[in-house]
PDB file of C-alpha atoms in Angstrom:
ATOM      1  CA  UNK A 417       0.105   0.016   0.153  1.00  0.00           C
ATOM      2  CA  UNK A 418       1.460   3.394  -1.189  1.00  0.00           C
ATOM      3  CA  UNK A 419       1.269   6.370   1.599  1.00  0.00           C
ATOM      4  CA  UNK A 420      -1.455   8.727   1.059  1.00  0.00           C
ATOM      5  CA  UNK A 421       0.902  11.701   1.905  1.00  0.00           C
ATOM      6  CA  UNK A 422       3.565  13.042  -0.072  1.00  0.00           C
ATOM      7  CA  UNK A 423       7.151  12.462   1.118  1.00  0.00           C
ATOM      8  CA  UNK A 424       7.534  16.148   2.298  1.00  0.00           C
ATOM      9  CA  UNK A 425       3.977  15.814   4.202  1.00  0.00           C
ATOM     10  CA  UNK A 426       4.818  12.698   5.699  1.00  0.00           C
ATOM     11  CA  UNK A 427       8.303  13.838   7.000  1.00  0.00           C
ATOM     12  CA  UNK A 428       6.274  16.806   8.487  1.00  0.00           C
ATOM     13  CA  UNK A 429       3.859  14.620   9.948  1.00  0.00           C
ATOM     14  CA  UNK A 430       6.627  12.538  11.447  1.00  0.00           C
ATOM     15  CA  UNK A 431       8.909  15.331  12.670  1.00  0.00           C
ATOM     16  CA  UNK A 432       5.760  16.422  14.978  1.00  0.00           C
ATOM     17  CA  UNK A 433       5.543  12.967  16.802  1.00  0.00           C
ATOM     18  CA  UNK A 434       7.182  13.574  20.057  1.00  0.00           C
ATOM     19  CA  UNK A 435       8.036  10.991  22.637  1.00  0.00           C
ATOM     20  CA  UNK A 436       5.524  10.727  25.643  1.00  0.00           C
ATOM     21  CA  UNK A 437       3.812   8.254  27.609  1.00  0.00           C
ATOM     22  CA  UNK A 438       6.716   5.639  26.783  1.00  0.00           C
ATOM     23  CA  UNK A 439       7.948   5.403  30.645  1.00  0.00           C
ATOM     24  CA  UNK A 440       7.425   1.725  30.893  1.00  0.00           C
ATOM     25  CA  UNK A 441      10.984   1.062  30.659  1.00  0.00           C
ATOM     26  CA  UNK A 442      11.928   3.681  32.899  1.00  0.00           C
ATOM     27  CA  UNK A 443       9.700   2.521  35.367  1.00  0.00           C
ATOM     28  CA  UNK A 444      11.225  -1.000  35.074  1.00  0.00           C
ATOM     29  CA  UNK A 445      14.496   0.524  35.550  1.00  0.00           C
ATOM     30  CA  UNK A 446      13.257   2.591  38.683  1.00  0.00           C
ATOM     31  CA  UNK A 447      12.136  -0.781  40.306  1.00  0.00           C
ATOM     32  CA  UNK A 448      15.767  -2.302  39.712  1.00  0.00           C
ATOM     33  CA  UNK A 449      17.283   0.915  41.550  1.00  0.00           C
ATOM     34  CA  UNK A 450      14.703   0.474  44.395  1.00  0.00           C
ATOM     35  CA  UNK A 451      15.329  -3.232  44.491  1.00  0.00           C
ATOM     36  CA  UNK A 452      19.165  -2.809  44.816  1.00  0.00           C
ATOM     37  CA  UNK A 453      19.060   0.360  46.940  1.00  0.00           C
ATOM     38  CA  UNK A 454      20.493   2.588  44.217  1.00  0.00           C
ATOM     39  CA  UNK A 455      20.156   6.000  45.090  1.00  0.00           C
ATOM     40  CA  UNK A 456      20.923   9.775  43.710  1.00  0.00           C
ATOM     41  CA  UNK A 457      19.613   9.414  40.256  1.00  0.00           C
ATOM     42  CA  UNK A 458      17.753  12.317  38.637  1.00  0.00           C
ATOM     43  CA  UNK A 459      15.269  12.255  35.801  1.00  0.00           C
ATOM     44  CA  UNK A 460      14.581  14.910  32.963  1.00  0.00           C
ATOM     45  CA  UNK A 461      18.015  16.364  33.544  1.00  0.00           C
ATOM     46  CA  UNK A 462      18.304  19.261  31.029  1.00  0.00           C
ATOM     47  CA  UNK A 463      21.839  18.287  29.329  1.00  0.00           C
ATOM     48  CA  UNK A 464      22.280  18.029  25.690  1.00  0.00           C
ATOM     49  CA  UNK A 465      21.677  14.434  24.537  1.00  0.00           C
ATOM     50  CA  UNK A 466      18.858  13.989  27.306  1.00  0.00           C
ATOM     51  CA  UNK A 467      19.662  10.703  29.504  1.00  0.00           C
ATOM     52  CA  UNK A 468      16.838   9.070  31.122  1.00  0.00           C
ATOM     53  CA  UNK A 469      18.771   9.063  34.364  1.00  0.00           C
ATOM     54  CA  UNK A 470      21.643  10.942  35.767  1.00  0.00           C
ATOM     55  CA  UNK A 471      24.059  10.130  38.799  1.00  0.00           C
ATOM     56  CA  UNK A 472      25.595  13.776  39.184  1.00  0.00           C
ATOM     57  CA  UNK A 473      27.835  12.624  41.889  1.00  0.00           C
ATOM     58  CA  UNK A 474      29.008   9.615  40.169  1.00  0.00           C
ATOM     59  CA  UNK A 475      29.080  11.386  36.827  1.00  0.00           C
ATOM     60  CA  UNK A 476      27.260   8.460  35.247  1.00  0.00           C
ATOM     61  CA  UNK A 477      24.439   9.037  32.544  1.00  0.00           C
ATOM     62  CA  UNK A 478      21.987   6.457  31.969  1.00  0.00           C
ATOM     63  CA  UNK A 479      20.285   5.828  28.668  1.00  0.00           C
ATOM     64  CA  UNK A 480      17.405   3.261  28.257  1.00  0.00           C
ATOM     65  CA  UNK A 481      17.223   2.477  24.414  1.00  0.00           C
ATOM     66  CA  UNK A 482      13.943   1.030  22.610  1.00  0.00           C
ATOM     67  CA  UNK A 483      15.059  -1.766  20.653  1.00  0.00           C
ATOM     68  CA  UNK A 484      13.225  -0.905  17.519  1.00  0.00           C
ATOM     69  CA  UNK A 485      14.324   2.834  17.430  1.00  0.00           C
ATOM     70  CA  UNK A 486      17.912   2.354  18.435  1.00  0.00           C
ATOM     71  CA  UNK A 487      18.937  -0.311  16.170  1.00  0.00           C
ATOM     72  CA  UNK A 488      18.746  -3.518  18.246  1.00  0.00           C
ATOM     73  CA  UNK A 489      17.658  -6.539  16.317  1.00  0.00           C
ATOM     74  CA  UNK A 490      16.608  -8.753  19.154  1.00  0.00           C
ATOM     75  CA  UNK A 491      13.471  -9.573  18.330  1.00  0.00           C
ATOM     76  CA  UNK A 492      13.490  -9.180  14.458  1.00  0.00           C
ATOM     77  CA  UNK A 493      11.321  -5.961  14.370  1.00  0.00           C
ATOM     78  CA  UNK A 494      12.353  -4.911  10.861  1.00  0.00           C
ATOM     79  CA  UNK A 495       9.244  -3.343   9.268  1.00  0.00           C
ATOM     80  CA  UNK A 496       8.137  -4.697   5.558  1.00  0.00           C
ATOM     81  CA  UNK A 497       6.731  -1.345   4.286  1.00  0.00           C
ATOM     82  CA  UNK A 498       9.108   1.733   3.628  1.00  0.00           C
ATOM     83  CA  UNK A 499      12.437  -0.438   4.555  1.00  0.00           C
ATOM     84  CA  UNK A 500      14.658   2.328   3.282  1.00  0.00           C
ATOM     85  CA  UNK A 501      12.750   5.030   5.190  1.00  0.00           C
ATOM     86  CA  UNK A 502      13.093   2.973   8.549  1.00  0.00           C
ATOM     87  CA  UNK A 503      16.580   1.780   7.881  1.00  0.00           C
ATOM     88  CA  UNK A 504      17.894   5.409   7.506  1.00  0.00           C
ATOM     89  CA  UNK A 505      15.903   6.589  10.526  1.00  0.00           C
ATOM     90  CA  UNK A 506      17.398   3.905  12.564  1.00  0.00           C
ATOM     91  CA  UNK A 507      20.845   4.494  11.306  1.00  0.00           C
ATOM     92  CA  UNK A 508      20.461   8.342  12.096  1.00  0.00           C
ATOM     93  CA  UNK A 509      19.451   7.179  15.602  1.00  0.00           C
ATOM     94  CA  UNK A 510      22.433   4.938  16.084  1.00  0.00           C
ATOM     95  CA  UNK A 511      24.652   7.813  14.889  1.00  0.00           C
ATOM     96  CA  UNK A 512      23.211  10.081  17.109  1.00  0.00           C
ATOM     97  CA  UNK A 513      23.435   7.611  19.970  1.00  0.00           C
ATOM     98  CA  UNK A 514      27.242   7.430  19.198  1.00  0.00           C
ATOM     99  CA  UNK A 515      27.773  10.861  19.175  1.00  0.00           C
ATOM    100  CA  UNK A 516      26.261  11.563  22.530  1.00  0.00           C
ATOM    101  CA  UNK A 517      28.071   8.893  24.065  1.00  0.00           C
ATOM    102  CA  UNK A 518      31.202  10.212  22.990  1.00  0.00           C
ATOM    103  CA  UNK A 519      30.629  13.785  23.904  1.00  0.00           C
ATOM    104  CA  UNK A 520      29.562  12.488  27.712  1.00  0.00           C
ATOM    105  CA  UNK A 521      32.734  10.559  27.729  1.00  0.00           C
ATOM    106  CA  UNK A 522      34.855  13.316  26.591  1.00  0.00           C
ATOM    107  CA  UNK A 523      33.910  15.192  29.836  1.00  0.00           C
ATOM    108  CA  UNK A 524      34.802  11.889  31.951  1.00  0.00           C
ATOM    109  CA  UNK A 525      31.135  10.597  32.265  1.00  0.00           C
ATOM    110  CA  UNK A 526      30.488   7.142  32.338  1.00  0.00           C
ATOM    111  CA  UNK A 527      27.728   6.063  29.976  1.00  0.00           C
ATOM    112  CA  UNK A 528      25.502   3.135  30.341  1.00  0.00           C
ATOM    113  CA  UNK A 529      23.193   2.293  27.779  1.00  0.00           C
ATOM    114  CA  UNK A 530      20.354  -0.254  28.403  1.00  0.00           C
ATOM    115  CA  UNK A 531      18.597  -2.069  25.519  1.00  0.00           C
ATOM    116  CA  UNK A 532      14.682  -2.030  26.431  1.00  0.00           C
ATOM    117  CA  UNK A 533      14.946  -6.005  26.081  1.00  0.00           C
ATOM    118  CA  UNK A 534      17.307  -6.229  28.856  1.00  0.00           C
ATOM    119  CA  UNK A 535      14.665  -5.092  31.167  1.00  0.00           C
ATOM    120  CA  UNK A 536      13.028  -8.455  31.184  1.00  0.00           C
ATOM    121  CA  UNK A 537      13.770 -10.838  34.111  1.00  0.00           C
ATOM    122  CA  UNK A 538      15.268 -13.258  31.849  1.00  0.00           C
ATOM    123  CA  UNK A 539      18.180 -10.965  31.082  1.00  0.00           C
ATOM    124  CA  UNK A 540      18.654  -9.901  34.808  1.00  0.00           C
ATOM    125  CA  UNK A 541      22.303 -10.786  34.774  1.00  0.00           C
ATOM    126  CA  UNK A 542      22.941  -8.614  31.773  1.00  0.00           C
ATOM    127  CA  UNK A 543      21.044  -5.515  33.711  1.00  0.00           C
ATOM    128  CA  UNK A 544      23.394  -6.370  36.663  1.00  0.00           C
ATOM    129  CA  UNK A 545      26.509  -6.219  34.646  1.00  0.00           C
ATOM    130  CA  UNK A 546      25.747  -3.143  32.855  1.00  0.00           C
ATOM    131  CA  UNK A 547      24.678  -1.271  36.055  1.00  0.00           C
ATOM    132  CA  UNK A 548      27.466  -2.593  38.395  1.00  0.00           C
ATOM    133  CA  UNK A 549      29.682   0.353  38.133  1.00  0.00           C
ATOM    134  CA  UNK A 550      26.811   2.459  39.916  1.00  0.00           C
ATOM    135  CA  UNK A 551      26.180  -0.364  42.376  1.00  0.00           C
ATOM    136  CA  UNK A 552      30.011  -0.336  42.813  1.00  0.00           C
ATOM    137  CA  UNK A 553      30.403   3.594  43.361  1.00  0.00           C
ATOM    138  CA  UNK A 554      27.416   3.567  45.863  1.00  0.00           C
ATOM    139  CA  UNK A 555      28.574   0.584  47.759  1.00  0.00           C
ATOM    140  CA  UNK A 556      29.550   1.604  51.499  1.00  0.00           C
ATOM    141  CA  UNK A 557      32.560   0.134  53.046  1.00  0.00           C
ATOM    142  CA  UNK A 558      31.785  -2.723  55.258  1.00  0.00           C
ATOM    143  CA  UNK A 559      32.977  -2.951  58.828  1.00  0.00           C
ATOM    144  CA  UNK A 560      35.671  -5.136  57.782  1.00  0.00           C
ATOM    145  CA  UNK A 561      36.972  -2.839  55.074  1.00  0.00           C
ATOM    146  CA  UNK A 562      37.229  -0.023  57.683  1.00  0.00           C
ATOM    147  CA  UNK A 563      39.375  -2.114  59.925  1.00  0.00           C
ATOM    148  CA  UNK A 564      42.149  -2.340  57.790  1.00  0.00           C
TER     149      UNK A 564
END
């Protein structure tokens, strides 16, 4: 089926679509933070690149990337219609992600990128490994460590 709008009109429509009400992935990550005693994060911190969570004192930026939009082929979610458009869109998103990551890292930040699929319970080990830098930095020294 061909598009009922011209390419220019479809582009204008798509540019007007803003991300909103897609917080389920962030809520799952908030549950992980709560379950593991991770504190000190901020959401919607105004900085170029728009990380989903920022840990200012640890200088860690956490991004939760949707698998389809950011090019993770975990579920074979490639559309059949307008393949070229969607491939180019995903490539632009992937390039933008790399640029944002590089910008944060050049300022001495740790960047953690989490795929949407990694928030599933079956992928808990992957999520634990990715978030280890936060957990390690927030770990309080035990009595045994302080006696040395």
